[in-house]
């Protein structure tokens, strides 16, 4: 896992711009604390920061191969889990090796297969190849969008990087946020390719972008296709078990300490059980980590999303598999620390407004990094197997994104903190409706499906191409901000393709969420976890957190001319700062978090807002 950045300028001499290249590369230092390197030629500059995972002494980047017709150079972020098989295949084709790294395998794969190398890769990756034989840049992103990758077109080329901050370090990129950026920030529709920053685009998951003197071209190499599923229930469960076992085993390969993020839910517990069994067969004990909040278990109250506290289930799993477990316990002071909030904002380049959900994740990863460099996560299982409550409560039947139908039963309260003129200019309702129509139109259909099966295919597609990308970006940014590589077994494209095409009746055959996963992994689960109802990532219930937010917001209110009040309604902020924190409505707490995110984001990035 690493951070990459680069600059292609066909009309300039970039050897004279080493200072800018160094500045762009430096922004990726958290993603790659172990090593750095740049490769600069007349029309191309590549920068790399390395987090060493495989072949620690080798694998330095940028990595180059000289050919009679020009150099081919690669910068790579991520992991290729089938690199050993590809290495053997390429060796048989005559390739020789200087390192044991997966990076070199990808580079030689490109030399052998060209752009078709993408069809051979199993992994999570974002990489760029400068092909000096043709003066061409090739940018590639993994199928599910696990690793982030952004670019900014210029009059004579392109700027690119793992994160927008690398692009924004170049004077050619303006720090402007336009109406579409704000719409994405406020609606959670995850429009393909759109970022918060004007003219900064994402390389779409499952696509590659080529840049030549003639311009820029994008090509999709993978998408979710509808296919007939002919396996019966027992065969499907067995196949899911087989795939899960193989995926977890592959993703445990590393030359550094690794662990599993354990929440006590079905997803992370399944990964934990499979990982622990595999490591035990090699004489190793698995490390596991969980996040918890001071007093949460003792004072837990069920809410609309969470019926039970996580801690008892975490203990059951750790006891069953014999893991070396650590709880990272956070109090309101840590969660509300402005410096932690600012660290998250810098990590994400965006004021997400997710409050303690983001801060606790960042602090969890920071603690894990003290002991491990790689962590496996249960992220994305709900999108793959249909785990969220809104798959099952009727929200899936609404004519909108199901998660928005579930969360926005009171839409006025959701947006009431924002200035009325801003909301009228953005017209969020029309934007969401347009994005929804576009997203549904992209779903591949299967002849003969019943209306119910066809609708649930749409719902699953929306989650796998929209919702999951938001969560993957969140997890990548928070983890890489502290130099921790998080792997996501449930995003293996073989598993995604197989389960996506299993009928909804199979995905819910026992009348519950995630039927296939539960039955495929029950052999490594305690009974308590197998029977537990879905519970999402935890959030603190301590009113001390809300009180801390109110105090910080009161300090913001003193700054009469701060640009945050160009977006938010000062009257709303004042009211929310005065309500009783012990009975505060959850929407008000979320609103306070969003105000504070915006406040610090303005101070950190000095963005220019263009609503026209």
Coordinates of C-alpha atoms in Angstrom, one line a residue:
X1 CA 0.0 0.0 0.0
X2 CA 1.4 3.4 -0.9
X3 CA 0.6 6.8 -2.2
X4 CA 1.2 7.8 -5.8
X5 CA 1.1 11.1 -7.8
X6 CA 2.3 12.4 -11.1
X7 CA 2.2 15.0 -13.8
X8 CA 2.2 14.7 -17.6
X9 CA 2.8 17.9 -19.6
X10 CA 3.5 17.5 -23.3
X11 CA 4.3 21.2 -23.8
X12 CA 6.6 21.7 -20.8
X13 CA 9.9 20.6 -19.5
X14 CA 9.1 19.0 -16.1
X15 CA 12.8 18.5 -15.2
X16 CA 12.6 22.2 -14.3
X17 CA 9.7 21.6 -11.9
X18 CA 11.2 19.1 -9.4
X19 CA 10.1 21.3 -6.5
X20 CA 6.5 21.0 -7.5
X21 CA 6.8 17.2 -8.0
X22 CA 8.4 16.9 -4.6
X23 CA 5.6 19.0 -3.0
X24 CA 2.9 16.7 -4.6
X25 CA 4.8 13.6 -3.5
X26 CA 5.2 14.9 0.1
X27 CA 1.4 15.1 0.5
X28 CA 1.4 11.3 0.3
X29 CA 3.8 10.8 3.2
X30 CA 1.2 9.4 5.5
X31 CA 0.2 6.8 3.0
X32 CA 3.9 5.8 2.6
X33 CA 6.1 6.4 5.6
X34 CA 8.8 3.9 4.7
X35 CA 10.3 5.3 1.5
X36 CA 10.0 7.9 -1.2
X37 CA 11.0 8.3 -4.8
X38 CA 10.5 10.4 -7.9
X39 CA 11.2 9.8 -11.6
X40 CA 11.2 12.9 -13.7
X41 CA 11.7 13.2 -17.5
X42 CA 10.9 16.0 -19.9
X43 CA 7.2 15.4 -20.2
X44 CA 6.4 13.2 -17.2
X45 CA 7.0 13.2 -13.5
X46 CA 6.1 10.3 -11.2
X47 CA 6.1 10.4 -7.4
X48 CA 5.8 7.6 -4.9
X49 CA 5.6 7.1 -1.1
X50 CA 5.9 3.5 0.1
X51 CA 4.4 1.5 2.8
X52 CA 6.4 -1.6 2.7
X53 CA 4.3 -4.8 2.9
X54 CA 5.9 -7.4 0.6
X55 CA 9.6 -7.7 -0.1
X56 CA 10.6 -5.0 2.3
X57 CA 14.2 -4.5 1.0
X58 CA 13.0 -4.6 -2.7
X59 CA 10.0 -3.1 -4.3
X60 CA 11.2 0.5 -4.4
X61 CA 9.3 2.8 -6.7
X62 CA 9.0 4.3 -9.2
X63 CA 10.0 1.0 -10.8
X64 CA 11.4 1.1 -14.4
X65 CA 12.3 -1.3 -17.2
X66 CA 14.4 -0.1 -20.1
X67 CA 13.4 -1.3 -23.6
X68 CA 15.1 -0.5 -26.9
X69 CA 12.2 1.9 -27.7
X70 CA 12.0 3.7 -24.4
X71 CA 11.6 3.3 -20.6
X72 CA 8.4 1.9 -19.0
X73 CA 7.9 3.2 -15.5
X74 CA 5.4 2.2 -12.9
X75 CA 4.0 3.7 -9.6
X76 CA 1.7 1.4 -7.8
X77 CA -0.5 1.5 -4.7
X78 CA -2.2 -1.6 -3.3
X79 CA -1.8 -5.4 -3.4
X80 CA -2.1 -8.0 -6.1
X81 CA -3.1 -11.2 -4.3
X82 CA -2.4 -13.5 -7.2
X83 CA 1.0 -12.2 -7.9
X84 CA 2.7 -15.5 -7.1
X85 CA 0.7 -17.3 -9.9
X86 CA 1.3 -14.4 -12.3
X87 CA 5.0 -14.5 -11.5
X88 CA 5.2 -18.2 -12.4
X89 CA 3.2 -17.6 -15.6
X90 CA 5.5 -14.7 -16.6
X91 CA 8.6 -16.7 -15.8
X92 CA 7.5 -19.4 -18.1
X93 CA 7.1 -16.7 -20.8
X94 CA 10.8 -15.7 -20.3
X95 CA 10.6 -12.8 -17.8
X96 CA 13.4 -12.5 -15.3
X97 CA 13.2 -10.8 -11.9
X98 CA 15.2 -8.4 -9.7
X99 CA 12.8 -8.3 -6.7
X100 CA 10.2 -10.5 -5.0
X101 CA 7.6 -7.7 -5.0
X102 CA 4.1 -7.8 -6.6
X103 CA 4.9 -4.4 -8.1
X104 CA 7.5 -5.9 -10.4
X105 CA 5.0 -8.6 -11.4
X106 CA 2.4 -5.9 -12.4
X107 CA 5.1 -4.1 -14.4
X108 CA 6.2 -7.2 -16.3
X109 CA 2.6 -8.1 -16.8
X110 CA 2.1 -4.8 -18.6
X111 CA 5.2 -5.5 -20.7
X112 CA 3.7 -8.9 -21.7
X113 CA 0.0 -8.1 -22.1
X114 CA -0.2 -4.3 -22.4
X115 CA -3.5 -2.8 -21.1
X116 CA -4.9 -6.3 -20.9
X117 CA -2.8 -6.9 -17.7
X118 CA -5.9 -5.7 -15.9
X119 CA -7.8 -8.8 -16.8
X120 CA -5.1 -10.9 -15.0
X121 CA -5.1 -9.1 -11.7
X122 CA -6.9 -10.1 -8.4
X123 CA -6.4 -7.4 -5.9
X124 CA -6.9 -3.8 -4.8
X125 CA -4.8 -1.3 -6.7
X126 CA -4.4 2.1 -8.2
X127 CA -1.4 2.4 -10.5
X128 CA 0.0 4.5 -13.3
X129 CA 2.4 3.4 -16.0
X130 CA 4.4 5.8 -18.2
X131 CA 5.1 4.0 -21.5
X132 CA 8.0 5.8 -23.1
X133 CA 7.7 3.7 -26.2
X134 CA 4.6 5.6 -27.1
X135 CA 4.7 8.6 -24.8
X136 CA 1.5 7.4 -23.1
X137 CA 0.3 7.4 -19.5
X138 CA -2.0 4.6 -18.4
X139 CA -4.0 5.0 -15.1
X140 CA -5.7 1.9 -13.7
X141 CA -8.1 1.4 -10.8
X142 CA -9.3 -1.9 -9.2
X143 CA -12.7 -3.3 -10.0
X144 CA -14.5 -2.3 -6.8
X145 CA -12.8 1.0 -6.2
X146 CA -11.0 -0.1 -3.0
X147 CA -8.0 2.1 -3.7
X148 CA -8.7 5.8 -4.5
X149 CA -7.4 7.5 -7.7
X150 CA -8.0 11.0 -8.9
X151 CA -6.9 13.1 -11.9
X152 CA -7.2 16.7 -13.1
X153 CA -7.0 17.4 -16.8
X154 CA -4.7 20.3 -17.9
X155 CA -4.4 22.0 -21.3
X156 CA -1.5 19.8 -22.2
X157 CA -1.8 16.7 -20.1
X158 CA -2.9 15.6 -16.6
X159 CA -2.2 15.8 -12.9
X160 CA -3.1 12.7 -10.8
X161 CA -2.8 11.2 -7.3
X162 CA -4.1 8.8 -4.8
X163 CA -5.9 11.7 -3.1
X164 CA -7.0 15.1 -4.2
X165 CA -4.4 16.8 -1.9
X166 CA -1.6 15.6 -4.2
X167 CA -3.3 17.3 -7.1
X168 CA -4.1 20.5 -5.1
X169 CA -0.4 20.8 -4.3
X170 CA 0.2 21.7 -7.9
X171 CA -0.5 25.4 -8.8
X172 CA -2.4 24.4 -11.9
X173 CA -5.2 23.0 -9.7
X174 CA -7.5 25.6 -8.1
X175 CA -9.1 24.9 -4.7
X176 CA -12.6 25.5 -6.0
X177 CA -15.8 23.7 -4.9
X178 CA -18.8 24.0 -7.3
X179 CA -22.4 23.2 -7.0
X180 CA -22.0 19.6 -8.0
X181 CA -19.3 19.1 -5.4
X182 CA -21.6 20.4 -2.7
X183 CA -24.5 18.4 -3.9
X184 CA -22.4 15.2 -3.6
X185 CA -21.3 16.3 -0.1
X186 CA -24.9 16.8 1.1
X187 CA -26.7 13.9 -0.7
X188 CA -24.6 10.8 -0.5
X189 CA -25.4 9.6 -4.0
X190 CA -21.8 9.0 -5.0
X191 CA -22.1 10.1 -8.6
X192 CA -19.5 8.2 -10.6
X193 CA -16.3 10.2 -11.2
X194 CA -17.4 13.3 -9.2
X195 CA -15.2 14.6 -6.4
X196 CA -15.8 17.5 -4.0
X197 CA -13.2 19.6 -5.9
X198 CA -14.1 21.2 -9.2
X199 CA -12.3 19.5 -12.2
X200 CA -10.8 16.8 -10.0
X201 CA -12.3 13.5 -11.2
X202 CA -12.0 9.9 -10.1
X203 CA -10.7 7.2 -12.2
X204 CA -13.8 5.0 -12.2
X205 CA -13.6 1.6 -10.5
X206 CA -13.0 -1.1 -13.1
X207 CA -11.6 1.3 -15.6
X208 CA -8.4 2.6 -17.1
X209 CA -7.6 6.1 -18.4
X210 CA -5.0 6.7 -21.1
X211 CA -3.4 10.1 -21.7
X212 CA -1.5 10.9 -24.9
X213 CA -0.8 14.1 -26.9
X214 CA -4.1 13.5 -28.6
X215 CA -6.0 13.7 -25.3
X216 CA -7.6 11.5 -22.7
X217 CA -9.5 8.3 -23.2
X218 CA -11.3 6.1 -20.6
X219 CA -12.2 2.4 -21.0
X220 CA -14.2 0.2 -18.7
X221 CA -12.6 -3.3 -18.3
X222 CA -15.0 -4.7 -15.6
X223 CA -18.6 -4.2 -14.7
X224 CA -21.4 -6.1 -12.9
X225 CA -23.1 -8.2 -15.5
X226 CA -26.3 -10.1 -15.0
X227 CA -25.8 -13.9 -15.4
X228 CA -27.9 -16.9 -14.9
X229 CA -27.3 -18.6 -11.5
X230 CA -27.9 -22.3 -11.9
X231 CA -26.5 -23.6 -8.5
X232 CA -28.9 -24.9 -5.9
X233 CA -28.9 -23.7 -2.3
X234 CA -26.4 -26.2 -1.0
X235 CA -24.0 -25.7 -3.9
X236 CA -24.2 -22.0 -3.5
X237 CA -23.4 -22.1 0.2
X238 CA -20.5 -24.4 -0.5
X239 CA -19.2 -22.2 -3.3
X240 CA -19.4 -19.1 -1.0
X241 CA -17.5 -21.0 1.7
X242 CA -14.9 -22.0 -0.8
X243 CA -14.5 -18.5 -2.1
X244 CA -14.4 -16.9 1.3
X245 CA -11.7 -19.4 2.5
X246 CA -9.5 -18.8 -0.5
X247 CA -9.9 -15.0 -0.4
X248 CA -9.0 -14.7 3.3
X249 CA -6.0 -17.0 2.9
X250 CA -4.7 -14.9 0.0
X251 CA -5.2 -11.7 1.8
X252 CA -3.2 -12.8 4.8
X253 CA 0.0 -12.8 2.8
X254 CA 2.4 -10.1 4.1
X255 CA 5.9 -9.7 5.3
X256 CA 4.7 -7.5 8.2
X257 CA 2.4 -8.0 11.2
X258 CA -1.3 -8.4 10.3
X259 CA -4.6 -8.5 12.2
X260 CA -8.4 -8.5 11.8
X261 CA -10.8 -5.7 12.7
X262 CA -13.4 -7.4 14.9
X263 CA -16.7 -5.8 15.7
X264 CA -18.6 -8.9 16.9
X265 CA -20.9 -8.8 13.8
X266 CA -21.3 -11.6 11.3
X267 CA -19.0 -10.1 8.7
X268 CA -15.9 -9.4 10.7
X269 CA -16.4 -12.5 12.8
X270 CA -16.5 -14.7 9.7
X271 CA -13.2 -13.1 8.5
X272 CA -11.7 -13.6 12.0
X273 CA -12.7 -17.2 12.2
X274 CA -11.3 -18.1 8.8
X275 CA -8.1 -16.1 9.4
X276 CA -7.5 -17.6 12.8
X277 CA -7.9 -21.1 11.5
X278 CA -5.5 -20.6 8.7
X279 CA -2.9 -19.0 10.9
X280 CA -3.3 -21.6 13.6
X281 CA -2.4 -24.3 10.9
X282 CA 0.9 -22.5 10.6
X283 CA 1.5 -22.1 14.3
X284 CA 0.5 -18.4 14.5
X285 CA -2.0 -16.6 16.7
X286 CA -4.2 -14.0 15.1
X287 CA -4.3 -10.5 16.4
X288 CA -7.8 -8.8 16.6
X289 CA -8.8 -5.3 17.5
X290 CA -12.1 -3.6 18.3
X291 CA -13.2 -0.1 19.0
X292 CA -15.4 0.6 22.1
X293 CA -16.5 3.7 24.1
X294 CA -16.0 4.3 27.8
X295 CA -19.1 3.0 29.6
X296 CA -20.9 2.0 26.4
X297 CA -21.6 -1.6 27.3
X298 CA -22.9 -0.8 30.8
X299 CA -25.1 2.1 29.7
X300 CA -26.1 0.9 26.2
X301 CA -29.6 1.7 24.9
X302 CA -31.0 0.2 21.7
X303 CA -31.7 2.7 19.0
X304 CA -33.1 2.6 15.5
X305 CA -29.9 1.0 14.1
X306 CA -28.4 -1.0 16.9
X307 CA -30.2 -3.5 19.1
X308 CA -27.2 -4.7 21.1
X309 CA -23.7 -3.5 22.2
X310 CA -20.8 -5.1 20.4
X311 CA -18.5 -6.0 23.3
X312 CA -20.2 -9.3 24.4
X313 CA -20.0 -10.7 20.9
X314 CA -16.4 -9.6 20.4
X315 CA -15.5 -11.5 23.5
X316 CA -17.3 -14.6 22.3
X317 CA -15.4 -14.6 19.0
X318 CA -12.0 -13.9 20.6
X319 CA -12.6 -16.7 23.1
X320 CA -13.6 -19.1 20.4
X321 CA -10.7 -18.5 18.0
X322 CA -8.1 -17.8 20.7
X323 CA -7.0 -14.5 19.2
X324 CA -4.7 -12.0 20.9
X325 CA -7.4 -9.3 21.3
X326 CA -7.2 -5.7 22.2
X327 CA -10.1 -3.3 22.8
X328 CA -9.4 0.3 21.9
X329 CA -11.6 2.3 24.3
X330 CA -12.3 5.9 23.6
X331 CA -13.9 8.6 25.8
X332 CA -15.7 11.8 24.8
X333 CA -12.6 13.9 25.1
X334 CA -10.7 11.8 22.6
X335 CA -13.7 11.7 20.2
X336 CA -14.3 15.4 20.3
X337 CA -10.6 16.5 20.2
X338 CA -10.4 19.2 17.5
X339 CA -6.9 17.9 16.4
X340 CA -8.3 14.4 15.8
X341 CA -11.1 16.0 13.7
X342 CA -8.6 18.0 11.7
X343 CA -6.5 14.9 11.1
X344 CA -9.6 13.2 9.7
X345 CA -10.4 16.2 7.5
X346 CA -6.9 16.2 6.1
X347 CA -7.1 12.5 5.5
X348 CA -10.4 12.8 3.6
X349 CA -9.9 16.2 1.9
X350 CA -13.5 16.7 2.7
X351 CA -15.9 17.7 5.5
X352 CA -17.8 14.5 5.7
X353 CA -19.8 15.4 8.8
X354 CA -19.7 11.8 10.1
X355 CA -18.4 12.9 13.5
X356 CA -17.5 10.2 16.0
X357 CA -17.9 7.5 13.3
X358 CA -14.9 8.9 11.5
X359 CA -12.9 10.1 14.5
X360 CA -13.2 6.8 16.3
X361 CA -12.2 4.9 13.1
X362 CA -9.1 7.1 12.8
X363 CA -8.2 6.6 16.4
X364 CA -8.7 2.9 16.2
X365 CA -6.4 2.7 13.2
X366 CA -3.8 4.8 14.9
X367 CA -3.8 2.4 17.9
X368 CA -3.6 -0.6 15.7
X369 CA -0.6 0.8 13.8
X370 CA 1.4 0.5 17.0
X371 CA 1.2 -3.3 16.6
X372 CA 0.2 -4.2 13.0
X373 CA 0.7 -2.9 9.5
X374 CA -2.0 -4.9 7.7
X375 CA -5.6 -5.4 8.9
X376 CA -8.4 -7.4 7.3
X377 CA -11.9 -5.9 7.5
X378 CA -15.5 -7.1 7.2
X379 CA -16.3 -4.0 5.1
X380 CA -18.6 -4.5 2.1
X381 CA -20.3 -7.7 3.2
X382 CA -23.6 -5.9 3.7
X383 CA -23.5 -4.6 0.1
X384 CA -22.6 -8.0 -1.3
X385 CA -24.9 -10.2 0.7
X386 CA -27.8 -7.8 1.4
X387 CA -27.3 -7.0 5.1
X388 CA -28.6 -3.6 5.7
X389 CA -32.0 -3.1 7.4
X390 CA -33.3 -1.1 4.4
X391 CA -32.9 -4.2 2.2
X392 CA -35.7 -5.8 4.3
X393 CA -37.9 -3.1 5.8
X394 CA -39.6 -1.7 2.6
X395 CA -37.1 1.0 1.9
X396 CA -35.9 -1.0 -1.1
X397 CA -39.3 -0.5 -2.7
X398 CA -39.1 3.3 -2.7
X399 CA -38.3 5.1 -5.9
X400 CA -34.9 6.4 -4.6
X401 CA -31.6 5.2 -3.2
X402 CA -32.7 2.8 -0.4
X403 CA -30.3 4.3 2.1
X404 CA -31.7 7.7 1.6
X405 CA -35.2 6.4 1.9
X406 CA -34.2 4.8 5.2
X407 CA -32.3 7.8 6.7
X408 CA -34.3 10.7 5.4
X409 CA -37.8 10.1 6.7
X410 CA -37.5 13.7 8.0
X411 CA -35.6 15.4 5.2
X412 CA -36.2 19.0 6.4
X413 CA -34.3 18.2 9.6
X414 CA -31.5 16.6 7.6
X415 CA -30.7 19.8 5.7
X416 CA -32.2 22.5 8.0
X417 CA -28.7 23.5 9.3
X418 CA -27.8 24.9 5.8
X419 CA -28.5 28.4 4.6
X420 CA -31.8 28.6 2.7
X421 CA -30.3 30.4 -0.3
X422 CA -27.7 27.7 -0.7
X423 CA -30.3 24.9 -0.6
X424 CA -32.4 26.6 -3.2
X425 CA -29.4 27.0 -5.5
X426 CA -28.4 23.3 -5.1
X427 CA -32.0 21.9 -5.5
X428 CA -30.9 18.6 -3.9
X429 CA -34.2 16.8 -4.5
X430 CA -33.8 17.2 -8.3
X431 CA -30.2 16.2 -8.1
X432 CA -30.9 13.0 -6.2
X433 CA -33.7 12.1 -8.5
X434 CA -31.5 12.6 -11.5
X435 CA -28.7 10.5 -10.0
X436 CA -31.1 7.7 -9.1
X437 CA -32.5 7.5 -12.6
X438 CA -29.0 7.4 -14.0
X439 CA -27.9 4.7 -11.6
X440 CA -30.9 2.4 -12.3
X441 CA -30.5 2.8 -16.0
X442 CA -27.0 1.2 -15.7
X443 CA -28.2 -2.1 -14.3
X444 CA -27.8 -5.0 -16.6
X445 CA -31.0 -7.1 -16.8
X446 CA -31.7 -10.8 -16.9
X447 CA -34.5 -12.1 -19.1
X448 CA -37.2 -13.9 -17.3
X449 CA -36.6 -12.4 -13.8
X450 CA -39.7 -11.8 -11.7
X451 CA -40.4 -8.1 -10.8
X452 CA -39.2 -8.8 -7.2
X453 CA -36.0 -10.3 -8.3
X454 CA -35.4 -7.6 -10.9
X455 CA -35.9 -4.9 -8.2
X456 CA -33.6 -6.5 -5.7
X457 CA -31.0 -6.8 -8.5
X458 CA -31.3 -3.0 -8.9
X459 CA -31.0 -2.5 -5.2
X460 CA -27.9 -4.7 -5.0
X461 CA -26.3 -2.9 -8.0
X462 CA -26.9 0.5 -6.4
X463 CA -25.1 -0.6 -3.3
X464 CA -22.2 -2.2 -5.1
X465 CA -21.7 0.7 -7.5
X466 CA -22.6 3.7 -5.3
X467 CA -23.0 3.1 -1.5
X468 CA -20.0 0.8 -1.0
X469 CA -17.7 3.2 -2.7
X470 CA -18.3 5.9 -0.1
X471 CA -17.5 3.4 2.7
X472 CA -14.4 2.1 0.9
X473 CA -13.1 5.6 0.5
X474 CA -13.7 6.4 4.1
X475 CA -11.9 3.3 5.3
X476 CA -8.9 3.8 3.0
X477 CA -8.4 7.4 3.9
X478 CA -8.6 6.9 7.7
X479 CA -6.3 3.9 7.6
X480 CA -3.7 5.3 5.2
X481 CA -3.6 8.5 7.2
X482 CA -1.7 6.5 9.8
X483 CA 0.1 4.1 7.4
X484 CA -2.2 1.1 8.0
X485 CA -3.2 -1.1 5.1
X486 CA -6.8 -2.3 5.4
X487 CA -7.8 -5.2 3.1
X488 CA -11.4 -6.1 2.3
X489 CA -11.9 -9.8 1.5
X490 CA -15.6 -9.2 0.6
X491 CA -14.6 -7.1 -2.3
X492 CA -12.8 -9.9 -4.1
X493 CA -14.4 -9.6 -7.6
X494 CA -15.0 -13.4 -7.9
X495 CA -17.1 -13.4 -4.7
X496 CA -18.9 -10.2 -5.8
X497 CA -19.8 -11.6 -9.2
X498 CA -21.0 -14.9 -7.8
X499 CA -23.2 -13.6 -5.0
X500 CA -24.5 -10.6 -7.1
X501 CA -26.0 -13.1 -9.5
X502 CA -27.5 -15.4 -6.8
X503 CA -31.3 -14.7 -6.7
X504 CA -32.6 -12.6 -3.9
X505 CA -34.6 -15.7 -2.7
X506 CA -31.3 -17.4 -2.1
X507 CA -29.6 -14.4 -0.5
X508 CA -32.5 -14.4 2.1
X509 CA -33.5 -18.1 2.1
X510 CA -33.7 -18.4 5.9
X511 CA -35.9 -15.3 6.2
X512 CA -33.0 -13.2 7.5
X513 CA -30.3 -10.9 6.2
X514 CA -27.1 -12.4 4.7
X515 CA -28.4 -16.0 4.7
X516 CA -25.6 -17.2 2.3
X517 CA -22.8 -15.8 4.4
X518 CA -24.2 -17.0 7.7
X519 CA -24.5 -20.6 6.5
X520 CA -21.2 -20.6 4.6
X521 CA -19.2 -19.5 7.7
X522 CA -21.2 -20.9 10.6
X523 CA -18.4 -23.5 11.2
X524 CA -16.1 -20.7 12.4
X525 CA -18.7 -18.6 14.3
X526 CA -20.0 -18.7 17.9
X527 CA -23.8 -19.3 18.1
X528 CA -24.3 -15.9 19.6
X529 CA -22.8 -14.2 16.5
X530 CA -24.5 -16.5 14.1
X531 CA -27.9 -15.5 15.5
X532 CA -27.1 -11.8 16.0
X533 CA -29.1 -9.2 14.1
X534 CA -27.2 -6.8 11.9
X535 CA -25.6 -3.9 13.9
X536 CA -23.6 -1.2 12.1
X537 CA -20.4 0.5 13.1
X538 CA -20.8 1.7 16.6
X539 CA -21.4 5.3 17.7
X540 CA -21.0 6.7 21.2
X541 CA -24.1 7.2 23.3
X542 CA -22.3 9.4 25.9
X543 CA -24.0 12.8 26.2
X544 CA -20.6 14.1 27.1
X545 CA -19.7 14.0 23.4
X546 CA -22.7 16.2 22.4
X547 CA -21.8 18.6 25.2
X548 CA -18.3 18.9 23.9
X549 CA -19.6 19.7 20.4
X550 CA -21.9 22.4 21.8
X551 CA -19.0 24.1 23.5
X552 CA -16.9 24.1 20.4
X553 CA -19.7 25.4 18.3
X554 CA -20.3 28.3 20.7
X555 CA -16.7 29.3 20.0
X556 CA -17.4 29.2 16.2
X557 CA -20.4 31.5 16.7
X558 CA -18.1 34.2 18.1
X559 CA -16.4 34.4 14.7
X560 CA -19.1 36.6 12.9
X561 CA -17.3 36.7 9.5
X562 CA -16.2 33.1 9.2
X563 CA -17.0 31.6 5.8
X564 CA -18.7 28.6 7.3
X565 CA -21.7 30.9 7.8
X566 CA -21.9 31.3 4.0
X567 CA -23.1 27.7 4.0
X568 CA -24.8 27.1 7.3
X569 CA -27.6 28.9 9.1
X570 CA -26.3 30.8 12.1
X571 CA -29.7 30.7 13.8
X572 CA -29.8 26.9 13.6
X573 CA -26.3 26.6 15.0
X574 CA -27.2 28.9 17.9
X575 CA -30.3 26.9 18.7
X576 CA -28.5 23.5 18.6
X577 CA -25.8 24.8 20.8
X578 CA -28.3 25.5 23.6
X579 CA -30.5 22.4 23.7
X580 CA -30.1 19.8 26.5
X581 CA -27.3 17.5 25.4
X582 CA -28.7 14.6 27.4
X583 CA -31.9 14.6 25.3
X584 CA -30.4 16.0 22.0
X585 CA -32.0 14.7 18.9
X586 CA -29.6 12.6 16.8
X587 CA -30.1 14.9 13.8
X588 CA -29.0 17.9 15.9
X589 CA -25.8 16.0 16.9
X590 CA -25.0 15.1 13.3
X591 CA -25.6 18.8 12.4
X592 CA -23.2 20.0 15.0
X593 CA -20.6 17.6 13.7
X594 CA -21.1 18.9 10.2
X595 CA -20.8 22.5 11.3
X596 CA -17.5 21.8 13.0
X597 CA -16.2 19.8 10.0
X598 CA -17.0 22.7 7.7
X599 CA -15.4 25.2 10.1
X600 CA -12.1 23.4 10.3
X601 CA -12.2 22.4 6.6
X602 CA -12.4 26.1 5.6
X603 CA -9.4 26.9 7.8
X604 CA -7.4 23.9 6.5
X605 CA -8.1 24.3 2.7
X606 CA -9.3 27.8 2.1
X607 CA -11.7 26.6 -0.6
X608 CA -13.5 29.0 -2.9
X609 CA -17.2 28.1 -3.2
X610 CA -18.9 28.6 -6.6
X611 CA -22.6 28.0 -6.6
X612 CA -23.4 29.4 -10.1

